[in-house]
Coordinates of C-alpha atoms and ligand atoms in Angstrom, one line a residue:
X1 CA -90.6 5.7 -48.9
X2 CA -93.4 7.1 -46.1
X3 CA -93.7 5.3 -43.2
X4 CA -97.3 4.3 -44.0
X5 CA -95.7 2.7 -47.2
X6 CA -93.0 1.3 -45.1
X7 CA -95.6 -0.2 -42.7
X8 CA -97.7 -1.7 -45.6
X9 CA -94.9 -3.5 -46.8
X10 CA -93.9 -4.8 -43.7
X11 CA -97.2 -6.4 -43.0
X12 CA -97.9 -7.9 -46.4
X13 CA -94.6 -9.5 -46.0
X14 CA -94.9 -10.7 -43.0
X15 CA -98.2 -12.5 -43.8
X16 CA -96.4 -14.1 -46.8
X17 CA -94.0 -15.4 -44.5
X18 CA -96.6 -16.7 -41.8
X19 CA -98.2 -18.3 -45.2
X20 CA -95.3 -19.6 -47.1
X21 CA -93.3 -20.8 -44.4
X22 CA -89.9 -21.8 -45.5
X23 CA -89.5 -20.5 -48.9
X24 CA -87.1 -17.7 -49.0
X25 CA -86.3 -17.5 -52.7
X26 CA -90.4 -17.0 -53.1
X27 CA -90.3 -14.5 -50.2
X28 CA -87.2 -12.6 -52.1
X29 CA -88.9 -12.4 -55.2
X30 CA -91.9 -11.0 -53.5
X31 CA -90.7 -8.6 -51.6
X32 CA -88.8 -6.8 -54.5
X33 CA -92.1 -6.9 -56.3
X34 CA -93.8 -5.2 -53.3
X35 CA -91.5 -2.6 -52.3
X36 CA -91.3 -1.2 -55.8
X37 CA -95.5 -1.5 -56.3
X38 CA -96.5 -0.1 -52.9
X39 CA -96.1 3.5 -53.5
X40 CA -98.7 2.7 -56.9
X41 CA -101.2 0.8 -55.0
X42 CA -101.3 3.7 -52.2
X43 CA -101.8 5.8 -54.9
X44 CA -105.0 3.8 -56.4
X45 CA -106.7 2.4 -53.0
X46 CA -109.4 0.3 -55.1
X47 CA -106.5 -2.0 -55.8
X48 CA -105.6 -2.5 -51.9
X49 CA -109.5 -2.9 -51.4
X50 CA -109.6 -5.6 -53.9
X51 CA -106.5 -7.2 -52.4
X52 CA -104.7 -7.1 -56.1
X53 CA -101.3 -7.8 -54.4
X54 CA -102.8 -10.3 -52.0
X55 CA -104.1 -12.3 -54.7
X56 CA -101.4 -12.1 -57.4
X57 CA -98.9 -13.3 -54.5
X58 CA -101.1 -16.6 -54.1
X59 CA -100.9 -19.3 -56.9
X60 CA -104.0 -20.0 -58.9
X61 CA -103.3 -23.7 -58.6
X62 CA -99.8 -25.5 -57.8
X63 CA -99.7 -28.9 -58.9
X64 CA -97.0 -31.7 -57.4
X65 CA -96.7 -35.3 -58.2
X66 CA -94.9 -38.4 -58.5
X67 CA -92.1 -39.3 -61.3
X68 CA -91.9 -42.8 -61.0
X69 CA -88.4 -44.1 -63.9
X70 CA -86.7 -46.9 -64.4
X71 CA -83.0 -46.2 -64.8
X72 CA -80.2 -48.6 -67.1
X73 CA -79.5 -50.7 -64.5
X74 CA -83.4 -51.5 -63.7
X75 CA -83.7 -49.6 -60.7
X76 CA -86.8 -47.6 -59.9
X77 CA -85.8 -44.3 -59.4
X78 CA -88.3 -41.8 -57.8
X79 CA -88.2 -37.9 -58.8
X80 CA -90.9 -35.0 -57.6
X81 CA -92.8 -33.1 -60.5
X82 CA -94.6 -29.9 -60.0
X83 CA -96.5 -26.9 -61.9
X84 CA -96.9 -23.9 -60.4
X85 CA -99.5 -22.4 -62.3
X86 CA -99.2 -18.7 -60.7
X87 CA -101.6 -16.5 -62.7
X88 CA -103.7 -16.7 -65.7
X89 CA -105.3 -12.6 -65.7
X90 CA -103.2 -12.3 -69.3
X91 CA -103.3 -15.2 -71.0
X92 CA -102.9 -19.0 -70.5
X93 CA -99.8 -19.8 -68.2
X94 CA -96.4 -19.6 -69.5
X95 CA -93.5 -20.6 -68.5
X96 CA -90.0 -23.1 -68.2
X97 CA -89.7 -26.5 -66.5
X98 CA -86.6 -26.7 -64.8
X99 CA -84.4 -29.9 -64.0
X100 CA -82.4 -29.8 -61.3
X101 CA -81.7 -31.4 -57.8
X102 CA -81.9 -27.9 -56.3
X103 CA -85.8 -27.5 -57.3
X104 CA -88.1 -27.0 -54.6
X105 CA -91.5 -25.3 -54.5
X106 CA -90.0 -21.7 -53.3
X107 CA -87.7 -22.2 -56.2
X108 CA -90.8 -22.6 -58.6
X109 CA -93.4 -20.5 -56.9
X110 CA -90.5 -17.3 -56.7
X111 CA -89.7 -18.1 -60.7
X112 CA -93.7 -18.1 -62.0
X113 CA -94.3 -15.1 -59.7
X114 CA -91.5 -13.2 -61.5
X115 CA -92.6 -15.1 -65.0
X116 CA -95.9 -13.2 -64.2
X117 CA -94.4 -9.5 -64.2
X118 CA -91.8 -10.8 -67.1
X119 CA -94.7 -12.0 -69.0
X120 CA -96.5 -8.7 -69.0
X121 CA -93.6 -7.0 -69.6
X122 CA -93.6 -8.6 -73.0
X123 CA -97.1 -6.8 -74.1
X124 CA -97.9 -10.6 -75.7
X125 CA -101.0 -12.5 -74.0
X126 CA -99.5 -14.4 -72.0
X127 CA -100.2 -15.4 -68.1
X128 CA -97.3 -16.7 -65.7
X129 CA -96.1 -20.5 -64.4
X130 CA -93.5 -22.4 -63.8
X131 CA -92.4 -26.0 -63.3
X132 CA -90.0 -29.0 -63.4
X133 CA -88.1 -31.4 -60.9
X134 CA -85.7 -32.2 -58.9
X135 CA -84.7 -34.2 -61.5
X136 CA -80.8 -34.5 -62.3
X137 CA -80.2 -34.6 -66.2
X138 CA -76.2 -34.9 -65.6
X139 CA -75.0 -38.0 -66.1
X140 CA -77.9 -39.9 -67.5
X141 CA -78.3 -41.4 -70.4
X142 CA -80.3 -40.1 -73.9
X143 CA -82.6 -43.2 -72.7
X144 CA -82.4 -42.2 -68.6
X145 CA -83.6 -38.7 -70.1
X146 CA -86.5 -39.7 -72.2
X147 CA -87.8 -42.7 -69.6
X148 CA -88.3 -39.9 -67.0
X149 CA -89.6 -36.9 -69.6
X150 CA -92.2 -39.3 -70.6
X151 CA -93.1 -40.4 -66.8
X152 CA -93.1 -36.7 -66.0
X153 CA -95.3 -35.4 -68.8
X154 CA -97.6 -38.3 -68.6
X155 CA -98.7 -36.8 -65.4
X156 CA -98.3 -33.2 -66.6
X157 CA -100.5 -33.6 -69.8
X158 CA -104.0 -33.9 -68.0
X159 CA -103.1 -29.9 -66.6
X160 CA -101.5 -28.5 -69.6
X161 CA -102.4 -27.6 -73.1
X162 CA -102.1 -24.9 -75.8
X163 CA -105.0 -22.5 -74.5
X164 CA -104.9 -23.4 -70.6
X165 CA -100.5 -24.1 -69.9
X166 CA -97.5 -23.8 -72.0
X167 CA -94.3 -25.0 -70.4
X168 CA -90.8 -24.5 -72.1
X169 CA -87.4 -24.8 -70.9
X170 CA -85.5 -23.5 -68.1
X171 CA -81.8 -25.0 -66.7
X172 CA -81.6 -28.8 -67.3
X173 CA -84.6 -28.6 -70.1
X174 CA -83.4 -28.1 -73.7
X175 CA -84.2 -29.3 -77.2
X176 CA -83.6 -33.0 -76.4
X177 CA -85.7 -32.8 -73.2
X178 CA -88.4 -30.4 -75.1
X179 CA -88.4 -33.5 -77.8
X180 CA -89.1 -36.3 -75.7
X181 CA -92.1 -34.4 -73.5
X182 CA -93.3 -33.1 -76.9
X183 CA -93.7 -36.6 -77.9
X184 CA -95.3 -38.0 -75.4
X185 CA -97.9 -35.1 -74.8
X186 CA -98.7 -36.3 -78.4
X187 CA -98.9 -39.6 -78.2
X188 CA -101.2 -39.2 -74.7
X189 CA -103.1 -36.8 -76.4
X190 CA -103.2 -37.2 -80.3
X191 CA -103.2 -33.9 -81.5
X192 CA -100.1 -31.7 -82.5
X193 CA -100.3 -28.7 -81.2
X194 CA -98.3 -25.9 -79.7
X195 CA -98.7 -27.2 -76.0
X196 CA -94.5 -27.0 -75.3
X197 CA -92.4 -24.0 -76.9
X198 CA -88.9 -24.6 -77.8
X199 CA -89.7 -27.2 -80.3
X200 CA -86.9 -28.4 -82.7
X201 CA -87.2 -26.4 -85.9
X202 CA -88.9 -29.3 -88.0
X203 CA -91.5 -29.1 -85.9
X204 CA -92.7 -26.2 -84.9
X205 CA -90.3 -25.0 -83.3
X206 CA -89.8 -21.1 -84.0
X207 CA -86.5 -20.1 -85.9
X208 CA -84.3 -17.8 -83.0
X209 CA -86.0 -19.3 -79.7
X210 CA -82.9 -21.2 -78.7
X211 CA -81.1 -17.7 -79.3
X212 CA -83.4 -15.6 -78.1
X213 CA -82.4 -15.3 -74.0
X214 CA -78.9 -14.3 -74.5
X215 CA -79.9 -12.0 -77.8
X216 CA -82.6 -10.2 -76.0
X217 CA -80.5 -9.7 -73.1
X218 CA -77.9 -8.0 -75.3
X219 CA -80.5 -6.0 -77.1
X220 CA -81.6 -4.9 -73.5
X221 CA -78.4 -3.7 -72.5
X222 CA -78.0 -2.1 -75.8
X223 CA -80.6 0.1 -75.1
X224 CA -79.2 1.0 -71.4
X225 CA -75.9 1.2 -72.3
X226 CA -77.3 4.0 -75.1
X227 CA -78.6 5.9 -71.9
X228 CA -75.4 6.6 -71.0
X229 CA -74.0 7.0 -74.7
X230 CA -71.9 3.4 -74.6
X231 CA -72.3 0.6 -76.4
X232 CA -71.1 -2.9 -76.5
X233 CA -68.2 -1.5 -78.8
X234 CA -64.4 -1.9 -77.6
X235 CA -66.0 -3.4 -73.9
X236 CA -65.0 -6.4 -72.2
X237 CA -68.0 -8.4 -70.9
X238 CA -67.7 -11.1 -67.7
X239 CA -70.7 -14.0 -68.5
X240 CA -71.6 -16.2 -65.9
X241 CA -73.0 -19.9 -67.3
X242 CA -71.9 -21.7 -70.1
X243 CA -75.7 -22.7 -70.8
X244 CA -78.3 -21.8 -73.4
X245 CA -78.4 -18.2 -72.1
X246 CA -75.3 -17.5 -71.7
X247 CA -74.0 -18.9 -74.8
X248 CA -75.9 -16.7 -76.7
X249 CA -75.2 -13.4 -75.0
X250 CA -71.6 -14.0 -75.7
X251 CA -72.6 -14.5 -78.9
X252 CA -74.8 -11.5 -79.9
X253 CA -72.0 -9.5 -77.5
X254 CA -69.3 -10.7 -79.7
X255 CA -71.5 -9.3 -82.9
X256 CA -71.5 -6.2 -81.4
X257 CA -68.3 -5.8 -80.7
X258 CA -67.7 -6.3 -77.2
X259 CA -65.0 -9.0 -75.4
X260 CA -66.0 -12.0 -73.6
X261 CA -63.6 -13.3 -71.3
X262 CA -65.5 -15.4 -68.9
X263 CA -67.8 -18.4 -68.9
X264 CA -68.7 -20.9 -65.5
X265 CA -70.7 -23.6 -64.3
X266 CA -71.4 -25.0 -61.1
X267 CA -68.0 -26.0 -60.3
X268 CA -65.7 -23.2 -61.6
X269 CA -64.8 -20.7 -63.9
X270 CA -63.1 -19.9 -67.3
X271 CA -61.1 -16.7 -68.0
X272 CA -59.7 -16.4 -71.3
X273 CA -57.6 -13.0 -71.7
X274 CA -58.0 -13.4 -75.4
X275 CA -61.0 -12.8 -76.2
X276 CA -64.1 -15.9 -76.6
X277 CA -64.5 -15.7 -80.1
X278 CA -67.1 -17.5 -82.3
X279 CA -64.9 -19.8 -82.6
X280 CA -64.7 -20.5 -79.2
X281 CA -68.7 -19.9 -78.8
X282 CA -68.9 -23.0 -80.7
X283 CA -66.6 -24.9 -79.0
X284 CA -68.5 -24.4 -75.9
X285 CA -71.6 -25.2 -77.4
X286 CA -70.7 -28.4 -78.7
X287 CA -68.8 -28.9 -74.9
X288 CA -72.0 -28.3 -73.5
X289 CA -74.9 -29.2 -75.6
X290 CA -73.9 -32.1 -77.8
X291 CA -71.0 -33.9 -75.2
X292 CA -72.4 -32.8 -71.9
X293 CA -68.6 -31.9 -70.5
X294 CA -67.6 -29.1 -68.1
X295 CA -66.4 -25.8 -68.5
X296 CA -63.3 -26.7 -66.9
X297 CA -62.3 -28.7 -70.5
X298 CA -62.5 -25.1 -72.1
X299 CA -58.5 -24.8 -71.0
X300 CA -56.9 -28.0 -72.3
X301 CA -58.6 -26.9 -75.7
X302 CA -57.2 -23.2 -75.4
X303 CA -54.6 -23.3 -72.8
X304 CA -53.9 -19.4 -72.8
X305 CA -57.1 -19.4 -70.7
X306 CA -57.4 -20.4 -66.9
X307 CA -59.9 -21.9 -64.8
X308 CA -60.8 -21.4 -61.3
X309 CA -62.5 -24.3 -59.3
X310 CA -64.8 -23.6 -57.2
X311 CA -65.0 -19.8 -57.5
X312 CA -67.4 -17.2 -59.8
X313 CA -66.0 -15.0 -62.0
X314 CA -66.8 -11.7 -60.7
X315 CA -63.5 -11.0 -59.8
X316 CA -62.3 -10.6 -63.1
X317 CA -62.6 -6.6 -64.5
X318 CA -65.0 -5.7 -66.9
X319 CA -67.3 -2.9 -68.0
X320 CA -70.0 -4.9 -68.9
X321 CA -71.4 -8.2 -66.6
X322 CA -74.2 -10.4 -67.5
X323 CA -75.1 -13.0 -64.5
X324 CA -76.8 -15.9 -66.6
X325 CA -76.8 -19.2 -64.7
X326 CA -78.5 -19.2 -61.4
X327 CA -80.3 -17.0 -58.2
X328 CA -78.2 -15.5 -55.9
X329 CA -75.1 -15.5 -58.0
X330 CA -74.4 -12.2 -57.3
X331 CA -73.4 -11.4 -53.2
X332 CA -73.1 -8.2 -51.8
X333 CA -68.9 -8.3 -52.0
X334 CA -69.2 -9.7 -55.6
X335 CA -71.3 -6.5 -56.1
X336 CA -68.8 -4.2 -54.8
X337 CA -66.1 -6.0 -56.1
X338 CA -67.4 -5.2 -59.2
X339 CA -68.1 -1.6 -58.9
X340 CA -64.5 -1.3 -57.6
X341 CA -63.1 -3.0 -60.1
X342 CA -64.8 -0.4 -63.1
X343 CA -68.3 -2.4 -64.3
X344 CA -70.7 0.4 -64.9
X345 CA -73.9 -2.0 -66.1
X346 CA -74.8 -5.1 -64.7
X347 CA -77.5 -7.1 -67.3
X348 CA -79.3 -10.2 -65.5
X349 CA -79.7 -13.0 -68.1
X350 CA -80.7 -15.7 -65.5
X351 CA -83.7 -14.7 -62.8
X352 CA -82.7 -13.3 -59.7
X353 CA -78.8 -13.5 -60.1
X354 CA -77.9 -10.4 -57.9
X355 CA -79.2 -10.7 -54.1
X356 CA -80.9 -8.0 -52.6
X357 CA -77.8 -6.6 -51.0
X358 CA -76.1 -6.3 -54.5
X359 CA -78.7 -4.6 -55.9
X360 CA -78.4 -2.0 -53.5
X361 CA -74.9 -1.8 -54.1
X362 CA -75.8 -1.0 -57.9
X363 CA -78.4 1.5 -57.1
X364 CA -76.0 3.2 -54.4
X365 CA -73.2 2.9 -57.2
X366 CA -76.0 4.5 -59.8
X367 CA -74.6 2.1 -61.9
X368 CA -76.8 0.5 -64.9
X369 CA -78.5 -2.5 -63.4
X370 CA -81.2 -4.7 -65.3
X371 CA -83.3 -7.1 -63.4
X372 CA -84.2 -10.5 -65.2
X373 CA -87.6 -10.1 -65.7
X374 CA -87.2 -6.9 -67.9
X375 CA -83.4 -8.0 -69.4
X376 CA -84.3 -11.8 -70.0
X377 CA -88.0 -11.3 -71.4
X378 CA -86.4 -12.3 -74.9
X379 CA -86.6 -15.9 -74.3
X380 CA -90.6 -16.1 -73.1
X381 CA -91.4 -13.0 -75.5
X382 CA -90.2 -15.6 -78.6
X383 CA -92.0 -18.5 -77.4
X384 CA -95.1 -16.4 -77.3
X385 CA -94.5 -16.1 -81.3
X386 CA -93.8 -19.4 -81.6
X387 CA -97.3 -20.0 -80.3
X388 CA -98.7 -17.5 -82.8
X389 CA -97.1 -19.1 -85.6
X390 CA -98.1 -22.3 -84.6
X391 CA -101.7 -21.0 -84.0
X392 CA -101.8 -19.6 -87.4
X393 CA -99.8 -23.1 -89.3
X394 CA -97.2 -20.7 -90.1
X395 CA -93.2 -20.1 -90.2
X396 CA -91.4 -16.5 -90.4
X397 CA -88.3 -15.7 -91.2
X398 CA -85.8 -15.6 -88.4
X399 CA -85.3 -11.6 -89.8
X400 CA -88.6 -11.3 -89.2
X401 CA -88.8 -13.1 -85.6
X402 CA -85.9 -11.1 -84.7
X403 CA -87.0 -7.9 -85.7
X404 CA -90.2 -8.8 -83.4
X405 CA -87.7 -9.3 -80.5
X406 CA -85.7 -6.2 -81.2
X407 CA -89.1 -4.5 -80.6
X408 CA -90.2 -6.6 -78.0
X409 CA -87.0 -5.6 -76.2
X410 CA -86.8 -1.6 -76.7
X411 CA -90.4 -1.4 -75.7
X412 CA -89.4 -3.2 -71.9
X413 CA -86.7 -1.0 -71.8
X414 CA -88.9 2.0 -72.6
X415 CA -91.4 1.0 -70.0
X416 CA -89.2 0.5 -67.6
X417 CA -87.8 4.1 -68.3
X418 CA -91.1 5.4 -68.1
X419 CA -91.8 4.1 -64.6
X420 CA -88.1 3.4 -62.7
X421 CA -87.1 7.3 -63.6
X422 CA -86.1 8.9 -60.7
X423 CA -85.5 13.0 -59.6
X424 CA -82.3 12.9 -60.3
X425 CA -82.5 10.9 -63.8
X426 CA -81.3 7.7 -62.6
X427 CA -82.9 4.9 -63.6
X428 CA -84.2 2.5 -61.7
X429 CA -84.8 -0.9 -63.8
X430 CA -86.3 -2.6 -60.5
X431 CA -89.2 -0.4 -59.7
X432 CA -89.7 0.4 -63.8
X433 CA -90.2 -3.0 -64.5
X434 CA -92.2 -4.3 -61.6
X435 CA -95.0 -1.3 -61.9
X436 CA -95.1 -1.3 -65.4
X437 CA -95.1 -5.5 -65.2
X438 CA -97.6 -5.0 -62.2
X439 CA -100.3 -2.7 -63.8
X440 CA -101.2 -4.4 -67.0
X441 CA -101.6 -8.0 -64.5
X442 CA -103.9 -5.8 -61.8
X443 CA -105.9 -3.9 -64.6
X444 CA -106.7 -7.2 -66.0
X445 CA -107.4 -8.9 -62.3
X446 CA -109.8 -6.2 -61.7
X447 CA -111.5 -6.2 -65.0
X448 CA -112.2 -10.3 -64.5
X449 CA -113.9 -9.7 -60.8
X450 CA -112.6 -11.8 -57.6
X451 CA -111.8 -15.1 -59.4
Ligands
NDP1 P1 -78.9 -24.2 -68.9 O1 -79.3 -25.5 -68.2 O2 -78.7 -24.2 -70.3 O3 -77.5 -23.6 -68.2 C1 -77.4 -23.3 -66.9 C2 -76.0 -22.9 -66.6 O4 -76.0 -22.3 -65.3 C3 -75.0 -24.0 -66.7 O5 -73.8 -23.5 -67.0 C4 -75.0 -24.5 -65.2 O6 -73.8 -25.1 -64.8 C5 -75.1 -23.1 -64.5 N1 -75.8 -23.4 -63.2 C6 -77.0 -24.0 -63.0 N2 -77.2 -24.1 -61.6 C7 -76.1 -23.5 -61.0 C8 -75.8 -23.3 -59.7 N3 -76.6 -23.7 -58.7 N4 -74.6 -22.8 -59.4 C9 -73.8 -22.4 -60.4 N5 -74.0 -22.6 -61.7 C10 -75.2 -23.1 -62.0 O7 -80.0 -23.1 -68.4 P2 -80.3 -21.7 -69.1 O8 -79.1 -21.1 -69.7 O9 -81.5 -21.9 -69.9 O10 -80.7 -20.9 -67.8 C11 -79.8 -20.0 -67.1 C12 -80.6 -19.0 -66.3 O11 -81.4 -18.2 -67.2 C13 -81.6 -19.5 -65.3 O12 -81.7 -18.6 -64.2 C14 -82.9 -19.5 -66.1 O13 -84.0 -19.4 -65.2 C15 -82.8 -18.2 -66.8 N6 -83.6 -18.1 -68.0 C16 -83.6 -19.0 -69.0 C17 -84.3 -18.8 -70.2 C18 -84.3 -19.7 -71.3 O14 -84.9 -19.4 -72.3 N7 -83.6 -20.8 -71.3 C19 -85.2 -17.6 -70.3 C20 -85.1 -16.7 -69.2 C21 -84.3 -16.9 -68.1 P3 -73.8 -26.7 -64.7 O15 -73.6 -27.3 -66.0 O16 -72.7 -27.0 -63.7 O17 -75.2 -27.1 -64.1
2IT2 O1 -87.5 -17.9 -67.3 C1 -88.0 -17.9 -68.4 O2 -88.5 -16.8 -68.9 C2 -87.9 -19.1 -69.2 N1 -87.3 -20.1 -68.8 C3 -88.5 -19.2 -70.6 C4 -90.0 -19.5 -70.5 C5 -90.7 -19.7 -71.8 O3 -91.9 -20.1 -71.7 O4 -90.1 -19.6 -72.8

């Protein structure tokens, strides 16, 4: 980079910083963005003149409020609720809620900045945001659930709606939690529309949206592992998460032919030398979706497998890894540990998995390395056909949704091949998906004027 570039990105980051004081996943996420786009907007000065960057890095409107819910035994419990409503240049916002006691406004600001590039990476009309709460779902009851979904979207419904915000779900928010702020958005608002995505499949939800993530992901790394003439064939994957995502990468993996050995959660890890079969899959979906149990259960029902407490499963070799459960998953001596240990492509299900430091490590390694926002565009990209079919009172087929997707997902990884090719062929992934991500959000920002 030239040091005029260098010293553009310095000082754009350090007035983020002076602005967002504190919130260091939001600065993360920005800085990637702006070291890969800064070399682009020296090239095209009207967008520095009309402060593109400046402006896409600022929310259009964040929203935070109160969650007052009354729990089994009668006491009022008190949660925070926020949108982040980031950018609106492509379409109405888009993007998850997320439950979890982790969830602060860096958190939510740094995942509808990225839901802004990931959106546009998807070619559908669809502008980024991002919400949810610190909310903890583990542990409550079906009735604990739905008392604070309703309390949440009561407040949520006067900023949302099918042509201004469409929220989805994101860790913590799934088909039950989907169901209850469905029903109370309707019964607030009377009218059934396609305000939420992820609906259950009576209605309106799209066929393949729960699978979607984890499939897309798979279909991403498809196309990179074809760079390099592999496939999934024959190679043994490590998955992080036992969630929605990462239940369906092992999933569409295991079609294709590769080994799973690994699933985790917050507290520990699975390795099963065997081989997680379908079979297995749907074990750990019924472990995780229907019972609510922990990963660690996995071994008492196939005791040839071991877990590790309190440890990720990086350490365990593989060609193949695919972070899926949180941010900063991925550390710089995970990353090397990996590289050492024979991975070659490293797929991000989750958003922001790998830290900065193990990015480089991949990049230095010229390994294949995906970030989120191109690899997991899958999941967003499908609720943006749900929205058409529920625009047009119409269900496909799931051949036909996935067929969509398929596309969806070559066409990110051909735009990110287009703009992240480097001298010597290498791809970078990072700086192909955040120019092609950034140009389509800029054109549009200049076209609309200073709003
Ligand atoms: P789920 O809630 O279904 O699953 C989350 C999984 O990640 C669980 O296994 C959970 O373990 C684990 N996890 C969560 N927080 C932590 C943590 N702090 N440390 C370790 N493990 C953790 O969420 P999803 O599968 O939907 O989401 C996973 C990732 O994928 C997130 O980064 C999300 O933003 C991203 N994503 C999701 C999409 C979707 O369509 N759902 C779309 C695109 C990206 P535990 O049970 O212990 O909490
Ligand atoms: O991070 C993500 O892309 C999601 N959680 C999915 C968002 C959506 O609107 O489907």
């Amino acid at each position: 980079m030239e040091q005029s570039t260098k010293n553009y990105v310095e000082s754009f980051m350090a007035n983020i910083v002076a602005n967002n004081p504190g919130e260091k996943e939001f600065h993360q996420a920005v800085r990637e963005v702006v070291e890969s786009v800064a070399p682009y907007i020296e090239a095209y000065p009207y967008l520095k003149e009309l402060k593109v960057l400046e402006r896409i890095a600022e929310p259009e409107r964040v929203i935070m409020f109160r969650v007052p819910w009354v729990d089994d035994k009668g006491e009022i419990q008190i949660n925070k609720g926020y949108r982040v409503q980031m950018n609106s240049a492509l379409g109405p916002y888009k993007g998850g809620l997320r439950f979890h006691p982790s969830v602060n406004l860096s958190i939510l600001k740094f995942l509808a900045f990225e839901q802004t590039f990931k959106n546009s990476l998807t070619t559908l009309p669809m502008g980024g945001g991002k919400g949810g709460s610190n909310f903890n779902p583990k542990g409550k009851s079906d009735n604990e659930v739905m008392r604070f979904c309703q309390s949440f979207m009561t407040e949520l419904s006067k900023h949302i709606g099918q042509d201004t915000d469409v929220p989805a779900g994101d860790i913590g928010v799934g088909g039950r939690e989907i169901g209850y702020m469905f029903g109370q958005y309707k019964r607030l608002r009377d009218e059934f529309t396609g305000t939420l995505t992820g609906k259950g499949l009576a209605w309106g939800g799209s066929l393949l949206r729960p699978e979607a993530t984890g499939y897309g992901a798979c279909y991403f790394a498809q196309d990179m592992l074809a760079t390099r003439g592999k496939s999934f064939n024959g190679q043994t994957v490590v998955i992080s998460g036992s969630g929605n995502v990462a239940q369906h990468a092992a999933e569409k993996a295991t079609q294709l032919g590769a080994k799973v050995v690994t699933f985790s959660d917050s507290n520990g890890f699975i390795y099963d030398p065997d081989g997680i079969d379908q079979e297995k899959i749907n074990y750990v979906k019924r472990l995780k979706n229907v019972i609510r149990g922990r990963i660690k259960e996995y071994v008492k029902e196939y005791p040839n497998a071991k877990y590790y407490p309190d440890e990720r499963p990086w350490s365990i070799p593989c060609d193949i890894a695919m972070p899926c459960a949180t941010q900063n998953e991925v550390n710089k001596e995970e990353a090397l540990l990996l590289v050492k240990n024979g991975c070659y492509c490293v797929t991000e299900g989750a958003n922001m998995p790998c830290d900065p430091d193990a990015i480089a490590v991949f990049h230095q390694a010229k390994i294949l390395y995906s970030p989120g926002k191109a690899s997991n565009a899958g999941g967003v990209a499908t609720s943006g056909l749900e929205m058409s079919q529920n625009s047009i009172r119409q269900k496909w087929t799931s051949e036909e949704v996935d067929a969509q997707l398929h596309r969806i997902m070559s066409d990110i990884h051909a735009a990110c091949v287009k703009y992240g090719t480097e001298e010597d062929g290498y791809i970078n992934y990072v700086k192909g998906a955040n120019i092609a991500g950034f140009i389509k959000v800029a054109n549009a920002m200049v076209d609309q004027g200073v709003v």
